[in-house]
GROMACS .gro file of C-alpha atoms in nm:
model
  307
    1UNK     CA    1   0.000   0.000   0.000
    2UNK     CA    2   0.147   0.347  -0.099
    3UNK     CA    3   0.215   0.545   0.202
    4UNK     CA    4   0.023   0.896   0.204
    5UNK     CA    5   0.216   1.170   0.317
    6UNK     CA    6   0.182   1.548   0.348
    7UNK     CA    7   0.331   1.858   0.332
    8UNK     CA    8   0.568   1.971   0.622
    9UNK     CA    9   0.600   2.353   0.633
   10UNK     CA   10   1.025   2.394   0.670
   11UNK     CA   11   1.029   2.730   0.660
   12UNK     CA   12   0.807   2.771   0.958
   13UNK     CA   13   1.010   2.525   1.120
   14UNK     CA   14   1.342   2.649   1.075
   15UNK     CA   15   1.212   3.017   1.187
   16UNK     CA   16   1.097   2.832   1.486
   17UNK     CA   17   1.394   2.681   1.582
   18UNK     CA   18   1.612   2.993   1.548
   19UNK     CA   19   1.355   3.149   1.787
   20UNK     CA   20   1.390   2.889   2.013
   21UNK     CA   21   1.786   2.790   1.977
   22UNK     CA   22   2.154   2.914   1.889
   23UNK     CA   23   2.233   2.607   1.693
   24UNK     CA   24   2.154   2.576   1.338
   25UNK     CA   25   1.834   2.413   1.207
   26UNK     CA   26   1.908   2.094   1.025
   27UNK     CA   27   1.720   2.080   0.716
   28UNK     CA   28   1.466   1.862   0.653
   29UNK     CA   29   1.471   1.758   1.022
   30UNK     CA   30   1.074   1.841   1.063
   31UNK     CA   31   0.964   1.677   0.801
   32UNK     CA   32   1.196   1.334   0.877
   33UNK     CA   33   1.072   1.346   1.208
   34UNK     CA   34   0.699   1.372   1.088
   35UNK     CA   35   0.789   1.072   0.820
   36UNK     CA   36   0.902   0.887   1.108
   37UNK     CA   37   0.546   0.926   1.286
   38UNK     CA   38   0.337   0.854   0.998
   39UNK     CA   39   0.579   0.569   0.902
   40UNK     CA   40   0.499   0.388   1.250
   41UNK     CA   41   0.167   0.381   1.177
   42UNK     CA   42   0.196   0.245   0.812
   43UNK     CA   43   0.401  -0.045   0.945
   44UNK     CA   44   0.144  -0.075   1.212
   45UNK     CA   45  -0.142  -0.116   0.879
   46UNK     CA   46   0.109  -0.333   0.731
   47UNK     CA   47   0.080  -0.578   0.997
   48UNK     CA   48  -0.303  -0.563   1.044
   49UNK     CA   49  -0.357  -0.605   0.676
   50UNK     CA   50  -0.174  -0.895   0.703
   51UNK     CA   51  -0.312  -1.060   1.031
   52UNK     CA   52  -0.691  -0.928   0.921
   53UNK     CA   53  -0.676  -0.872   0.568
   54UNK     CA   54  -1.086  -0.791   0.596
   55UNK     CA   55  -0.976  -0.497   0.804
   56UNK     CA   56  -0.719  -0.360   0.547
   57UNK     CA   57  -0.901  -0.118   0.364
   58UNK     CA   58  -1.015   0.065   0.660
   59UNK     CA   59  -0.736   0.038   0.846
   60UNK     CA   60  -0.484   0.202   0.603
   61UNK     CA   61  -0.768   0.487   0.644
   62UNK     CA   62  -0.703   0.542   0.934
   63UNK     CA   63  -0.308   0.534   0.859
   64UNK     CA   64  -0.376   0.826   0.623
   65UNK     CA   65  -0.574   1.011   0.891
   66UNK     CA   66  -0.323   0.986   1.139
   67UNK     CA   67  -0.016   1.105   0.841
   68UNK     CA   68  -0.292   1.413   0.796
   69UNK     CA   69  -0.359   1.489   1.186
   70UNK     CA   70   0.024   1.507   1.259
   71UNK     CA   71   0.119   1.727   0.973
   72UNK     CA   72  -0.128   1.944   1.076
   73UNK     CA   73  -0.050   1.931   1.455
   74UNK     CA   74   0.335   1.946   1.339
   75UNK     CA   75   0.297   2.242   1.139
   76UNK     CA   76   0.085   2.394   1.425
   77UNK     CA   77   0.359   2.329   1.626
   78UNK     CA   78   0.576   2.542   1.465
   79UNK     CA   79   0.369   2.798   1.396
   80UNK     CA   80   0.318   2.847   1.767
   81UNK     CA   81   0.728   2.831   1.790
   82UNK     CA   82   0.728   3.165   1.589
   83UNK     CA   83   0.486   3.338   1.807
   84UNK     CA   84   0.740   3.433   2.064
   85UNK     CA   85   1.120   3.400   2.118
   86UNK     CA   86   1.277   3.208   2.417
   87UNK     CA   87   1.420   3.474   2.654
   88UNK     CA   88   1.778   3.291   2.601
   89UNK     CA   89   1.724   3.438   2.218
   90UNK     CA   90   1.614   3.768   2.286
   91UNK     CA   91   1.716   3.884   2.625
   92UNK     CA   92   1.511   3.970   2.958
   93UNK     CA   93   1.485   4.336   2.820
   94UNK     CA   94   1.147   4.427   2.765
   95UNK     CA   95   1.047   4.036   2.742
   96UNK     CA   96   0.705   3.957   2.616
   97UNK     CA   97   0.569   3.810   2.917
   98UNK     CA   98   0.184   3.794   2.820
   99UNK     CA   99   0.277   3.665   2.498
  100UNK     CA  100   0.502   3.421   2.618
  101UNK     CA  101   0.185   3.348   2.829
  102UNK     CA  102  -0.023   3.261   2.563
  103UNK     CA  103   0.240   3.088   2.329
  104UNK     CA  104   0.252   2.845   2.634
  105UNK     CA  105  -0.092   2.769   2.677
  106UNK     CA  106  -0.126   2.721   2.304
  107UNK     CA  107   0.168   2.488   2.277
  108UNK     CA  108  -0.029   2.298   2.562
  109UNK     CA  109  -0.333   2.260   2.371
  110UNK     CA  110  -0.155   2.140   2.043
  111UNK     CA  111   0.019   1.888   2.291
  112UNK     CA  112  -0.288   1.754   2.425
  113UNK     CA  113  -0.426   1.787   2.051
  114UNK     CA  114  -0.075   1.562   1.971
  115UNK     CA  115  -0.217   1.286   2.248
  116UNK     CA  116  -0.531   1.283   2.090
  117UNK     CA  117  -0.399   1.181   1.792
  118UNK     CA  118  -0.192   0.889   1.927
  119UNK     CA  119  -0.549   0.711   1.941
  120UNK     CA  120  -0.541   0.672   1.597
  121UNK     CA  121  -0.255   0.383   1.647
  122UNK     CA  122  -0.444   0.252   1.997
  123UNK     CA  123  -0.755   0.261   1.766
  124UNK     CA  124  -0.535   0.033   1.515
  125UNK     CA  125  -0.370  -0.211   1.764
  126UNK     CA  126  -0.749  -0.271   1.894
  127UNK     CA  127  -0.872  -0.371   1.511
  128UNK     CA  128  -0.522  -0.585   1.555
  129UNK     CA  129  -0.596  -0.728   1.852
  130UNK     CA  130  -1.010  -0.744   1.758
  131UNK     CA  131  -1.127  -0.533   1.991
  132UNK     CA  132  -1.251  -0.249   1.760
  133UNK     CA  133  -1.582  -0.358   1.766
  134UNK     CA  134  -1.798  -0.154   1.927
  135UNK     CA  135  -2.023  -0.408   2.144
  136UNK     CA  136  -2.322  -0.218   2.305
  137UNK     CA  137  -2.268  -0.438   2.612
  138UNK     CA  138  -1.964  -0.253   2.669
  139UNK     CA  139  -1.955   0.021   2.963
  140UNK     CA  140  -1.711   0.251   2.712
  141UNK     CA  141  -1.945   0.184   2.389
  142UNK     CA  142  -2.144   0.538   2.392
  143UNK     CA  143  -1.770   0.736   2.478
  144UNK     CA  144  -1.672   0.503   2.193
  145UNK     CA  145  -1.891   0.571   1.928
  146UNK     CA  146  -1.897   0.927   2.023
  147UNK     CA  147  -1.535   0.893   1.942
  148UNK     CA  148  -1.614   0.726   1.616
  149UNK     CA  149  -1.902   1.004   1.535
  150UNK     CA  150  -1.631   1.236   1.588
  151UNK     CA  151  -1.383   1.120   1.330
  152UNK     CA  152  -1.694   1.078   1.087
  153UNK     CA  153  -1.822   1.440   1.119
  154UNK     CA  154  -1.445   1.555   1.059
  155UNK     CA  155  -1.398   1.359   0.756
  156UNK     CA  156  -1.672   1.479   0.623
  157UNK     CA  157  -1.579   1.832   0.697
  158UNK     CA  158  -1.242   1.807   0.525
  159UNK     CA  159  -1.393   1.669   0.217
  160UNK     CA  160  -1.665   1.913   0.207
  161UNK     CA  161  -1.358   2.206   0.252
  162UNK     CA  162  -1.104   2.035   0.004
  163UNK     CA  163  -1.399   2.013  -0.284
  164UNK     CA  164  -1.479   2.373  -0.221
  165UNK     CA  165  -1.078   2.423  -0.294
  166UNK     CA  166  -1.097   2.252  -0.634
  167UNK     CA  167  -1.365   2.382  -0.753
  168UNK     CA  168  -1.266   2.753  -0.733
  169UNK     CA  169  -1.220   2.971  -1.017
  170UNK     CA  170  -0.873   3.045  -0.980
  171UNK     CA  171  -0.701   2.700  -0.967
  172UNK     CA  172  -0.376   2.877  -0.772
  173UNK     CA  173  -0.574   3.028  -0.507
  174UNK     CA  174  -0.737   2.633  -0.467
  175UNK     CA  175  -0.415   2.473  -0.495
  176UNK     CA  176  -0.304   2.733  -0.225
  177UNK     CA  177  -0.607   2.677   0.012
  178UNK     CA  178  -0.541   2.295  -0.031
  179UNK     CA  179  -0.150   2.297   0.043
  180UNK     CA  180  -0.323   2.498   0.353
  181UNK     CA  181  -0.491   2.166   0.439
  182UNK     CA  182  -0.248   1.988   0.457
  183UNK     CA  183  -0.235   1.803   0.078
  184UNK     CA  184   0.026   1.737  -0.069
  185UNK     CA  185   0.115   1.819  -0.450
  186UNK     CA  186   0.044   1.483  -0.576
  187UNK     CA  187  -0.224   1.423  -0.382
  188UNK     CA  188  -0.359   1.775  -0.519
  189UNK     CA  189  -0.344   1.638  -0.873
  190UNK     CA  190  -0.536   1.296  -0.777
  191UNK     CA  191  -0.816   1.504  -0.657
  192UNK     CA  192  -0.790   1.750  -0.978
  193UNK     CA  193  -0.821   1.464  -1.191
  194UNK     CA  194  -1.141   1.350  -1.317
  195UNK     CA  195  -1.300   1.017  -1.249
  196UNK     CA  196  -1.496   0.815  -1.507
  197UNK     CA  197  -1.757   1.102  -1.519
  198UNK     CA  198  -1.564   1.395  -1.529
  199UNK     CA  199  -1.594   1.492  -1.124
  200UNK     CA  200  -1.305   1.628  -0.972
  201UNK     CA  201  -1.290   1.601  -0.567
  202UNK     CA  202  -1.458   1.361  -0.358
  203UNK     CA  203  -1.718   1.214  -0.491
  204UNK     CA  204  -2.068   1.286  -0.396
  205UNK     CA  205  -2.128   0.923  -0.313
  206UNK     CA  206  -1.839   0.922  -0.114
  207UNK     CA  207  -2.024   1.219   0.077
  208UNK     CA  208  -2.372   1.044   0.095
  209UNK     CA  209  -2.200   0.754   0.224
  210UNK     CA  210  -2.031   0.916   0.500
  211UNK     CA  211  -2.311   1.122   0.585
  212UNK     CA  212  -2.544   0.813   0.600
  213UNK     CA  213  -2.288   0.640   0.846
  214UNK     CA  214  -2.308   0.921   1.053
  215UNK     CA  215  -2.644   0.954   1.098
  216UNK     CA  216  -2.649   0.596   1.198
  217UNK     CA  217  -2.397   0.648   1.501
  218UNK     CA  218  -2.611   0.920   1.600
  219UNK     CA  219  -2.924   0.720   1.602
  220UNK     CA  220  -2.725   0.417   1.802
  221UNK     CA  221  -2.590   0.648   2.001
  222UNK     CA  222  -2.935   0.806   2.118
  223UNK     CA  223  -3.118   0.456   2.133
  224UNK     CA  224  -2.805   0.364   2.394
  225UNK     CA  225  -2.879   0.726   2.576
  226UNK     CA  226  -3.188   0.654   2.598
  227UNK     CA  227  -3.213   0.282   2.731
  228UNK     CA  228  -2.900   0.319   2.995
  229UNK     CA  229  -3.132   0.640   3.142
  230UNK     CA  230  -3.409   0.390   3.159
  231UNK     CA  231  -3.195   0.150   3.379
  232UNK     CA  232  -3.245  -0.250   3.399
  233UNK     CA  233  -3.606  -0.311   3.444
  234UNK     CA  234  -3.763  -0.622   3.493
  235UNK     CA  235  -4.122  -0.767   3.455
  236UNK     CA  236  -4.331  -1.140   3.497
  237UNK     CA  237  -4.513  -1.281   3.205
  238UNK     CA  238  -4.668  -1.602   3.279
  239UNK     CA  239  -4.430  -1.832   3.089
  240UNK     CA  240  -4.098  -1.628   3.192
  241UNK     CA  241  -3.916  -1.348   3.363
  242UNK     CA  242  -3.850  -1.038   3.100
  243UNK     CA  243  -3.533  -0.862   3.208
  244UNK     CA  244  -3.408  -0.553   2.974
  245UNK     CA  245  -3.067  -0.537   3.133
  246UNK     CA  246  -2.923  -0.179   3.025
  247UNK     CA  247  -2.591  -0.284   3.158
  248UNK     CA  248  -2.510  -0.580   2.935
  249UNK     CA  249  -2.763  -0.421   2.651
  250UNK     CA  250  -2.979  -0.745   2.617
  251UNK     CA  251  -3.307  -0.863   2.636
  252UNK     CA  252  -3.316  -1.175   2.898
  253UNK     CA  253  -3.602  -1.413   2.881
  254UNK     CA  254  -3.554  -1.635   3.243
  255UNK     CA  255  -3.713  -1.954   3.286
  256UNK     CA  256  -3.772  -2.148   3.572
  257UNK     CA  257  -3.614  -2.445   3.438
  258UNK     CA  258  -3.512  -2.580   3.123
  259UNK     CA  259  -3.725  -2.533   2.856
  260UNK     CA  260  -3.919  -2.789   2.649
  261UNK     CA  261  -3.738  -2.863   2.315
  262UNK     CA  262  -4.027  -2.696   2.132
  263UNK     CA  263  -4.012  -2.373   2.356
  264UNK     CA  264  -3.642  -2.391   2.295
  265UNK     CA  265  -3.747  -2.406   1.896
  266UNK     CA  266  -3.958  -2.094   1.921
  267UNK     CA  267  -3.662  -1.922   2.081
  268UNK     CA  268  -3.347  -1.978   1.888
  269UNK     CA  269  -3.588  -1.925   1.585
  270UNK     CA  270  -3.656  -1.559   1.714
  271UNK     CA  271  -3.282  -1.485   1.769
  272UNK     CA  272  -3.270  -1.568   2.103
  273UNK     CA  273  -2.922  -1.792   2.230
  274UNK     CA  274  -2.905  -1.931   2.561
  275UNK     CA  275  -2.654  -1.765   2.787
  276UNK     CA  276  -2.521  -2.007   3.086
  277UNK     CA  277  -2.323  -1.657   3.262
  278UNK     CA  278  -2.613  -1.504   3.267
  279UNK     CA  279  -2.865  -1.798   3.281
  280UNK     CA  280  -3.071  -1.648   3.040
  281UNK     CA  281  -3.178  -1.674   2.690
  282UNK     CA  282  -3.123  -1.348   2.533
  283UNK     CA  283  -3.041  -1.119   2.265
  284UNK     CA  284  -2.927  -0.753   2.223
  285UNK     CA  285  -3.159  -0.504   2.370
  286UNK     CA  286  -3.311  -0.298   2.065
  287UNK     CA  287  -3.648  -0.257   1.876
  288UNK     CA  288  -3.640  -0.577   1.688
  289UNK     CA  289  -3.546  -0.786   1.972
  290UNK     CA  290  -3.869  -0.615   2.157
  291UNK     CA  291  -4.038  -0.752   1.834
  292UNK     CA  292  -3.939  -1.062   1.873
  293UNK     CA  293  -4.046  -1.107   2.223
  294UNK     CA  294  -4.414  -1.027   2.117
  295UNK     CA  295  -4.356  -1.282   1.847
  296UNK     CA  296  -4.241  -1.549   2.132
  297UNK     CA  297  -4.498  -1.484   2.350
  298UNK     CA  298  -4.758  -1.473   2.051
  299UNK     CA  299  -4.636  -1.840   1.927
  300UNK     CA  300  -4.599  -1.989   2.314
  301UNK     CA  301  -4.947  -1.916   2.353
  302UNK     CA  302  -5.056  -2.064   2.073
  303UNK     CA  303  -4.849  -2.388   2.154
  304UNK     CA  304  -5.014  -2.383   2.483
  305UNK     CA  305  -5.367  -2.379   2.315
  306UNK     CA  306  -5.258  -2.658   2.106
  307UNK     CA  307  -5.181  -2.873   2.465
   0.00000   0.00000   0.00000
C-alpha cells in the first residue's frame, strides 16, 4: 500500500527553531521526524492487513488520517514556535511576558491535541488485537462511538472544505487553500483529476456515504442514551421473567427451568441464544429484539392452546 504523506512547512520550522535555539536548524529535520510518525503507523497497517486482511481497507484509512492529523498538529507546532522568542534568544529586556503566556498555553493545547492523535494507532492495535468492535454491552461503547461520530463528522468536513478548494475559479488560489490543508502536491493532482464522469474532488457518493454512516452512530448512540437512562427493568409474564438489562444491553427471557425442546425451537428461531453466565436466553436489547419477544410470547401461547 502506498504510504500517504503530506506537506511539512520547513520554513516555519526552521524560523521556529532559530527562535527557540543558537544552533543551526538541520534541514529537513521536521519533516523526517513527521515521516518517522506517519511511518509507524503504516508499518502498524502493514501488519493488520496482514493478520486481518478484511480490516485492510479501513485500516490504512485510518493510517492516512493519522499522516494528515500530525502534519497538521506538526505544522501547528511550529507555527506556535514563531509566536514568541525564548528569553535565552532575545534577552530579559522588555520580554514579552503575556505573549510568552499565551504561546505556552497554546503549545499545551496542540500537545494535548498531539495525544489525541496517538489514538489513531491505539484505535489500530485494537482492530489488531479485535477489539474495535464496538459491542453495546460494553460500559465505554457510547464514549466510543462518540469517538467514532467524531472522526466521521471531521472527515466529512475536510472533504466538504477540500472540494470547495478545487472547484474555485482560480485554480492557484485552490491549490493554495489545499496545500493549507495539509495536501500534498500529488495528492492535489489525484483530486484535480477527473473520475470516469468527469468529477473532480470527492465524490458525492463518497459524501452520501459518510453522511449516511453518521447519521447511523447518532441514532445508536441516542437509542443507547436513551435505554441506559431507563436503567435494567424487569417484569413477569406467565411463561418467563422479562429482564431488559441496560448494563449488558440485552433482552433476557428467564425460565424457571429448562425449557421444552419446542419452547427452545420458538426461541433460537426468534434470535434468542441461551446464555449459561447469565442464565438467560437473550439477545441484544433494541427494537427488533422487543419484536421478537411479542412474536415469542404470541407463538408460546398458541403452543399452549394446542396442549
Amino acid at each position: 500500500m502506498e504510504r500517504v504523506y503530506y506537506a511539512i512547512n520547513e520554513s516555519a520550522a526552521r524560523t521556529a527553531h532559530s527562535m527557540m535555539s543558537f544552533s543551526d536548524y538541520q534541514e529537513g529535520s521536521k519533516t523526517a521526524e513527521y515521516q518517522g510518525y506517519v511511518n509507524k503507523a503504516y508499518d502498524l497497517a502493514d501488519k493488520v492487513a496482514e493478520a486481518r486482511p478484511e480490516e485492510a481497507e479501513r485500516v490504512y484509512k485510518l493510517a492516512e488520517r493519522y499522516s494528515r492529523k500530525m502534519a497538521e498538529n506538526m505544522n501547528d507546532s511550529s507555527r506556535i514556535g514563531m509566536m514568541c522568542p525564548s528569553v535565552m534568544i532575545s534577552g530579559a529586556g522588555n520580554f514579552p511576558v503575556k505573549k510568552k503566556e499565551k504561546q505556552n498555553a497554546a503549545a499545551d493545547r496542540n500537545y494535548q491535541k498531539f495525544q489525541e492523535i496517538q489514538g489513531i494507532l491505539r484505535k489500530m492495535e485494537g482492530i489488531l488485537h479485535g477489539k474495535d468492535i464496538i459491542k453495546s454491552g460494553d460500559e465505554r461503547a457510547i464514549e466510543k462511538l462518540e469517538e467514532k461520530l467524531e472522526g466521521l463528522k471531521e472527515l466529512q468536513e475536510t472533504m466538504k472544505a477540500a472540494n470547495k478548494a478545487v472547484r474555485m475559479k482560480d485554480a492557484e488560489k485552490g491549490n493554495e487553500a489545499l496545500r493549507d490543508m495539509g495536501y500534498s502536491e500529488a495528492q492535489i493532482k489525484e483530486l484535480r483529476e477527473p473520475d470516469f464522469c468527469g468529477r473532480i474532488g470527492f465524490p458525492d457518493y463518497a459524501l452520501q456515504n459518510n453522511n449516511a454512516n453518521i447519521h447511523r452512530i447518532e441514532g445508536r448512540i441516542k437509542s443507547l442514551k436513551a435505554a441506559k437512562e431507563k436503567g435494567t427493568q424487569e417484569e413477569e409474564c406467565k411463561f418467563f421473567k422479562i429482564v431488559r438489562n441496560t448494563e449488558e444491553m440485552r433482552l433476557q427471557l428467564m425460565f424457571d427451568g429448562k425449557p421444552e425442546p419446542e419452547v427452545r425451537e420458538i426461541l433460537k428461531s426468534n434470535g434468542f441464544r441461551w446464555a449459561p453466565s447469565q442464565s438467560a436466553w437473550q439477545r441484544h436489547l433494541n427494537g427488533n429484539s422487543e419484536y421478537s419477544l411479542k412474536r415469542v410470547i404470541e407463538q408460546l401461547e398458541r403452543l399452549e392452546a394446542k396442549e
